[in-house]
Amino acid sequence: MERLRWRPLSRREPTIDGLDLEIPSGQRVLLAGASGSGKSTVLRALAGLLDPEDGEGEGLLPAPARPGERGLLLQNPVHALVGATIGRDAAFGPENAALPRPALHEHSSRALAAARVDLDPARAPLDASGGQQQRIALAGSLALDPELLLLDEPTSMLDAPTAEQVRTAILDAAGEATLVIAEHRIEPWLPHADRLIVLGPQARILADGTPGEVLAQQRETLVRAGVLEERAVGAPDTAGTTSTRATSADGKIVAALRGVTVPDRGLTAPQELEVRAGRLTVLTGPSGAGKTTLLRLLTGSRTPEHGEVERPAPDRIALVPQDPEHSFVAATVREELRASPWASDEALAEQLLERAGLAHLAGAHPHRLSGGEQRRLAIAAALAQRPALLVLDEPTVGLDARRRREVLDLLREARDRGCAVLAASHDELLVAAADDQHALPAPRPDAAATPAPRRIPADALNPLTLCLIGILAAIGSFAVQSWQGGLLALAPTALLAPLAVRSLPGAALRLAPILLSAAGLAWTTALLGDAPALSAQAWLVGLKEAARITAFVAPGVLALGAVRPTPLGDALAQRLHLPGRPVAASVAALVRVSHLGRQWSTIVETRTRRGLGGARSPRLLAGATLALLVDTLRGAEQQALAMDSRGFATATRRTWAEPSPVGPADLAGIAIAAGLLIWPLLAELLVGAA
Amino acid sequence: MTRYRTVDLLVTVLIGAAFGVAFLGYGQLYTLIGPLTAAFKPAEGLLAGLWFLPAMLAGLIVRKPGAALLAELIAAVMSMLLGSQWGWGTAVSGLMQGGGVELAFLLTRYRRFTLPVAVLGGVLAALLEWGWEKLAYYQEMSWAFSGTMLAFFLLSGALLCGVLGWAATRALVATGAVDSLAAGREHSRAAAV
């Protein structure tokens, strides 16, 4: 790259200002720099993914000639995952490269093995743990044999042992490929790097050389750039351990868990925990151990299976979510501090603004702050509620050394105000500074295994056949003219229903809303029809309408129970020949439903905890929708980047990892669909009022 | 202008998916007006506009032909796969609602994304959706009540879809989450120069 310059449309100053960089093939480069130094932008430039529509650039590299030639791994693997199953996720790149099916499967299974993904390929990647997700994402970027692998802080969201596993997987899998690793915590990577480049503001190179040289000669620069800490790297913060901090050992118990278990969330061993006023308690444990569940027990969002929970009144509990944007509701930083009805003290708010180092940003938009500033704002806003208990989920994750320290200072401030502070964290800085530590045991490995759903006859049908059944039945239902005909029209649906029902509770869950709606329609028709309201005649018209609407929706709802987004996408693309990119993108969006559902509950819970209203408050729902959209749209940008690095941008003619088979069963399905189309008409002729 | 970059495509479908999930939470709103709608069904039209929001937001943010329709269809398909009680009726509703909003942007040839166009989109979506519901669900409702329902639909489409959708888009632009998209770019140019 020569004289690379880049100014995003949203900024006045360029984020990269004249960068010259030459990386010989096979080199392993460590790109260090504090948050905001432009590391990510440099990686995007190297990937050839800076979009000229997004800003002004000079010296931009062209997009890769071969799909997947330059792999990119992002900080948060959630943005890289596109498949409903691990196997399909790994196949995404080869599909984009339009590889034929045998080669495609060979590429994806080799990539999964290289990235040491040891999970069942049929599992959902978005339900895996953070470390597993990052390895699945790694497999995704390896699947097209990249010559250059670009890694954007790939381990910064993981706890130390998991990060080590992912690091090893990356280094082993990279083989001969050129590697560029952007990181703000450089020391674990140093032994593996051939070259260390330190970036300052606007991606200006501050130091460049072998790691040994740079560390020996330019230590000062590294410390000033916020990449190394002044103390010896990795040394624990000596500020206080449990035994030396005698001042508040007698702090009042603010919240406690006594013999609590939540087996379905991995908390099988009874938990005893006391959270005391004026103390910082850190909750540790590997991912999947139930840290978040334990926090939710303490905030009152969950009840335990066994045991007792003590906690303060709701207005004395404050919660800071892992993503601070999930809690924001106001248009300025100052308003954000006073958004909660429990944050009534104006002087306190001003004071906290000062302490959080946000006074100069009081008029800024919360969502436009940097990551570190957003964390501090969320904590300050929580403290403005004068909580007795402050609960935080991973308050320093993904931040560089300086920003982590600033967050810690704010937590100390909270503690010194007499607040009981409980943080779930794997950050050694927080753990070292904690007054008390509560470690959760690792979950049993088989805890997450779910039994495969029972196979039903409907599973043998192509999704398009299942759709056809619903559509033709809906059209046929318009023939219903009388209540007798309507009831008879329902007979085949009732007879065929067992073929599409996986379990009785599941069927009840799907059918109950239909029957409720049908009853509602009968009532409305009897009340607001042309016949005298609620007369016998009006009720019969209502009954006819109820039968008609059930005949309209029930076959479709039952058949859709066997339709999954991925096979539906396969069918739409391969059988109906709909354009590949929109279909693939739609499937990627639909398989995120459970992830989006989790985000939604966190957002609603966070806001309820701030006293902004209950789950039925229109204002809360409006704010929560906006927060979910902010989260989704920011994610979309990252996701687009990850997908384009896997060859999606040019994948107008892509292949599909799985066929969309049509067999003899589908003939029977089509016959059923045709039958449901004409049966209501026949029924009407048979028994309808002549 | 009409080329869909990956980010445009993803934003469109993810707006649909996000609303598909948020709609599950909106079900709670119906319990608020439950007593009213039990006695007088047309009042349910008052909330109708909310369901057109994915189309409106995608149209206003992505500003490309088809975005409004695609986002609404994704929200509809997601509801269907999650087991919406209206089955395939949901898909037709998605087509009507998305199509109505799309039509408003089409009438301006995708050049204007202002409040009046948004209100027009909400009204057109309401009109089409009402037509579909009258045909599929409320055949036997008397025309007097159906007319009242239409009035509620149009009001809701104009306010909850048009005005609220337009305001929500502005709020999203202010957060910086759409800086790389058409709606954000306009804002960025104004702010950066």
GROMACS .gro file of C-alpha atoms in nm, chain A residues 7-12 51 53-54 325 365 367-368 466-471 474 478 480-481 509-510 513-514 517-518 520-521 523-525 527-530 541 544-545 548-549 552-553 556-557 560-561 563-565 568 581-582 585-593 596-597 600 615-618 621-622 625-626 628-637 639-641 643-644 648-649, chain B residues 3-15 17-29 31-32 37-42 53 57 61 64 70 74-75 77-90 92 132 134-145 164 167-169 171-181 184-185 187-189 191-193:
model
  184
    7ARG     CA    1  -1.170   0.974   0.516
    8PRO     CA    2  -1.512   0.826   0.594
    9LEU     CA    3  -1.797   1.052   0.489
   10SER     CA    4  -1.898   1.092   0.851
   11ARG     CA    5  -1.563   1.234   0.964
   12ARG     CA    6  -1.390   1.561   0.899
   51ASP     CA    7  -1.606   0.099  -0.020
   53GLU     CA    8  -1.923   0.492  -0.165
   54ASP     CA    9  -1.848   0.530   0.206
  325GLU     CA   10  -2.585   0.086   2.384
  365HIS     CA   11  -2.511   1.188   2.146
  367HIS     CA   12  -2.456   0.645   2.063
  368ARG     CA   13  -2.180   0.848   1.896
  466LEU     CA   14  -4.537  -2.758   0.225
  467CYS     CA   15  -4.587  -2.398   0.117
  468LEU     CA   16  -4.812  -2.509  -0.169
  469ILE     CA   17  -5.035  -2.702   0.074
  470GLY     CA   18  -5.087  -2.390   0.285
  471ILE     CA   19  -5.141  -2.159  -0.011
  474ALA     CA   20  -5.607  -2.084   0.188
  478PHE     CA   21  -6.290  -1.890   0.010
  480VAL     CA   22  -6.702  -2.171   0.225
  481GLN     CA   23  -7.051  -2.020   0.218
  509LEU     CA   24  -4.904  -2.400   2.096
  510ARG     CA   25  -4.956  -2.358   1.722
  513PRO     CA   26  -5.388  -1.898   1.874
  514ILE     CA   27  -5.576  -2.004   1.558
  517SER     CA   28  -5.859  -1.591   1.664
  518ALA     CA   29  -6.139  -1.789   1.503
  520GLY     CA   30  -6.270  -1.380   1.818
  521LEU     CA   31  -6.379  -1.352   1.457
  523TRP     CA   32  -6.776  -1.292   1.812
  524THR     CA   33  -6.690  -0.988   1.601
  525THR     CA   34  -6.903  -1.113   1.313
  527LEU     CA   35  -7.162  -0.841   1.692
  528LEU     CA   36  -7.083  -0.624   1.392
  529GLY     CA   37  -7.237  -0.812   1.099
  530ASP     CA   38  -7.542  -0.719   0.894
  541VAL     CA   39  -7.278  -1.642   1.035
  544LYS     CA   40  -6.933  -1.997   0.937
  545GLU     CA   41  -6.665  -1.729   0.952
  548ARG     CA   42  -6.378  -2.051   0.710
  549ILE     CA   43  -6.084  -1.875   0.873
  552PHE     CA   44  -5.786  -2.074   0.562
  553VAL     CA   45  -5.499  -2.071   0.811
  556GLY     CA   46  -5.066  -2.354   0.636
  557VAL     CA   47  -4.972  -2.314   1.000
  560LEU     CA   48  -4.509  -2.443   0.812
  561GLY     CA   49  -4.416  -2.619   1.134
  563VAL     CA   50  -4.032  -2.554   0.725
  564ARG     CA   51  -3.685  -2.430   0.824
  565PRO     CA   52  -3.526  -2.116   0.677
  568LEU     CA   53  -3.654  -2.300   0.225
  581ARG     CA   54  -2.761  -1.311  -0.304
  582PRO     CA   55  -3.098  -1.188  -0.173
  585ALA     CA   56  -2.891  -1.282   0.283
  586SER     CA   57  -3.254  -1.346   0.380
  587VAL     CA   58  -3.166  -1.688   0.519
  588ALA     CA   59  -2.875  -1.538   0.712
  589ALA     CA   60  -3.119  -1.288   0.865
  590LEU     CA   61  -3.385  -1.550   0.947
  591VAL     CA   62  -3.143  -1.784   1.124
  592ARG     CA   63  -3.057  -1.500   1.364
  593VAL     CA   64  -3.400  -1.513   1.524
  596LEU     CA   65  -3.215  -1.133   1.807
  597GLY     CA   66  -3.458  -1.266   2.067
  600TRP     CA   67  -3.438  -0.804   2.269
  615ALA     CA   68  -4.287  -0.465   2.918
  616ARG     CA   69  -4.630  -0.323   2.825
  617SER     CA   70  -4.526   0.039   2.819
  618PRO     CA   71  -4.545   0.180   2.464
  621LEU     CA   72  -4.124  -0.078   2.355
  622ALA     CA   73  -4.048   0.211   2.121
  625THR     CA   74  -3.714  -0.129   1.919
  626LEU     CA   75  -3.480   0.159   1.842
  628LEU     CA   76  -3.250  -0.333   1.876
  629LEU     CA   77  -3.229  -0.156   1.541
  630VAL     CA   78  -2.910   0.029   1.641
  631ASP     CA   79  -2.759  -0.302   1.748
  632THR     CA   80  -2.876  -0.475   1.430
  633LEU     CA   81  -2.764  -0.200   1.194
  634ARG     CA   82  -2.419  -0.171   1.349
  635GLY     CA   83  -2.398  -0.549   1.327
  636ALA     CA   84  -2.511  -0.540   0.963
  637GLU     CA   85  -2.209  -0.333   0.872
  639GLN     CA   86  -2.163  -0.872   0.893
  640ALA     CA   87  -2.142  -0.729   0.542
  641LEU     CA   88  -1.767  -0.698   0.585
  643MET     CA   89  -1.953  -1.186   0.424
  644ASP     CA   90  -1.769  -0.989   0.157
  648PHE     CA   91  -2.031  -1.269  -0.108
  649ALA     CA   92  -2.001  -0.935  -0.294
  693ARG     CA   93  -2.706  -0.157  -0.712
  694TYR     CA   94  -2.742  -0.338  -0.382
  695ARG     CA   95  -2.414  -0.353  -0.192
  696THR     CA   96  -2.390  -0.634   0.062
  697VAL     CA   97  -2.449  -0.388   0.343
  698ASP     CA   98  -2.768  -0.257   0.178
  699LEU     CA   99  -2.900  -0.607   0.136
  700LEU     CA  100  -2.817  -0.704   0.494
  701VAL     CA  101  -2.960  -0.390   0.647
  702THR     CA  102  -3.283  -0.450   0.458
  703VAL     CA  103  -3.327  -0.812   0.563
  704LEU     CA  104  -3.206  -0.751   0.918
  705ILE     CA  105  -3.454  -0.468   0.969
  707ALA     CA  106  -3.580  -0.983   1.110
  708ALA     CA  107  -3.540  -0.738   1.400
  709PHE     CA  108  -3.903  -0.632   1.365
  710GLY     CA  109  -4.009  -0.994   1.337
  711VAL     CA  110  -3.870  -1.033   1.688
  712ALA     CA  111  -3.989  -0.698   1.823
  713PHE     CA  112  -4.343  -0.777   1.701
  714LEU     CA  113  -4.355  -1.066   1.947
  715GLY     CA  114  -4.310  -0.806   2.220
  716TYR     CA  115  -4.572  -0.578   2.062
  717GLY     CA  116  -4.836  -0.844   2.123
  718GLN     CA  117  -4.845  -0.694   2.472
  719LEU     CA  118  -4.984  -0.371   2.327
  721THR     CA  119  -5.370  -0.646   2.573
  722LEU     CA  120  -5.372  -0.273   2.650
  727THR     CA  121  -6.135  -0.422   2.062
  728ALA     CA  122  -6.347  -0.694   2.220
  729ALA     CA  123  -6.644  -0.462   2.208
  730PHE     CA  124  -6.549  -0.286   1.887
  731LYS     CA  125  -6.316  -0.475   1.655
  732PRO     CA  126  -6.251  -0.186   1.411
  743LEU     CA  127  -4.277  -0.007   1.010
  747LEU     CA  128  -3.761   0.207   0.789
  751ILE     CA  129  -3.272   0.409   0.530
  754LYS     CA  130  -3.326   0.149  -0.306
  760LEU     CA  131  -3.823  -0.712   0.098
  764ILE     CA  132  -3.885  -1.098   0.579
  765ALA     CA  133  -4.074  -0.979   0.887
  767VAL     CA  134  -4.199  -1.484   0.680
  768MET     CA  135  -4.033  -1.475   1.021
  769SER     CA  136  -4.375  -1.438   1.189
  770MET     CA  137  -4.507  -1.727   0.981
  771LEU     CA  138  -4.217  -1.957   1.065
  772LEU     CA  139  -4.258  -1.869   1.433
  773GLY     CA  140  -4.619  -1.983   1.406
  774SER     CA  141  -4.829  -1.671   1.348
  775GLN     CA  142  -5.196  -1.760   1.376
  776TRP     CA  143  -5.274  -1.600   1.040
  777GLY     CA  144  -5.065  -1.852   0.846
  778TRP     CA  145  -5.035  -1.761   0.479
  779GLY     CA  146  -5.252  -1.457   0.540
  780THR     CA  147  -4.940  -1.309   0.700
  782VAL     CA  148  -5.020  -1.160   0.181
  822TRP     CA  149  -5.696  -0.763   0.214
  824LYS     CA  150  -6.183  -0.704   0.449
  825LEU     CA  151  -6.161  -0.976   0.185
  826ALA     CA  152  -5.999  -1.245   0.398
  827TYR     CA  153  -6.109  -1.183   0.754
  828TYR     CA  154  -6.401  -0.942   0.773
  829GLN     CA  155  -6.625  -1.040   0.480
  830GLU     CA  156  -6.931  -1.041   0.699
  831MET     CA  157  -6.863  -0.718   0.884
  832SER     CA  158  -7.119  -0.457   0.783
  833TRP     CA  159  -6.992  -0.182   0.552
  834ALA     CA  160  -7.056   0.084   0.815
  835PHE     CA  161  -6.818  -0.082   1.056
  854LEU     CA  162  -4.332   0.747   1.365
  857ALA     CA  163  -3.903   1.006   1.327
  858ALA     CA  164  -3.744   0.669   1.409
  859THR     CA  165  -3.526   0.697   1.099
  861ALA     CA  166  -3.332   0.903   1.553
  862LEU     CA  167  -3.132   0.619   1.397
  863VAL     CA  168  -2.938   0.859   1.178
  864ALA     CA  169  -2.850   1.059   1.490
  865THR     CA  170  -2.700   0.750   1.655
  866GLY     CA  171  -2.451   0.702   1.372
  867ALA     CA  172  -2.564   0.345   1.313
  868VAL     CA  173  -2.654   0.415   0.951
  869ASP     CA  174  -2.355   0.629   0.851
  870SER     CA  175  -2.259   0.392   0.571
  871LEU     CA  176  -2.609   0.389   0.420
  874GLY     CA  177  -2.679   0.841   0.692
  875ARG     CA  178  -2.471   0.966   0.405
  877HIS     CA  179  -2.657   1.350   0.718
  878SER     CA  180  -2.280   1.289   0.711
  879ARG     CA  181  -2.229   1.519   0.419
  881ALA     CA  182  -2.221   1.740   0.918
  882ALA     CA  183  -1.874   1.681   0.777
  883VAL     CA  184  -1.846   1.967   0.529
   0.00000   0.00000   0.00000
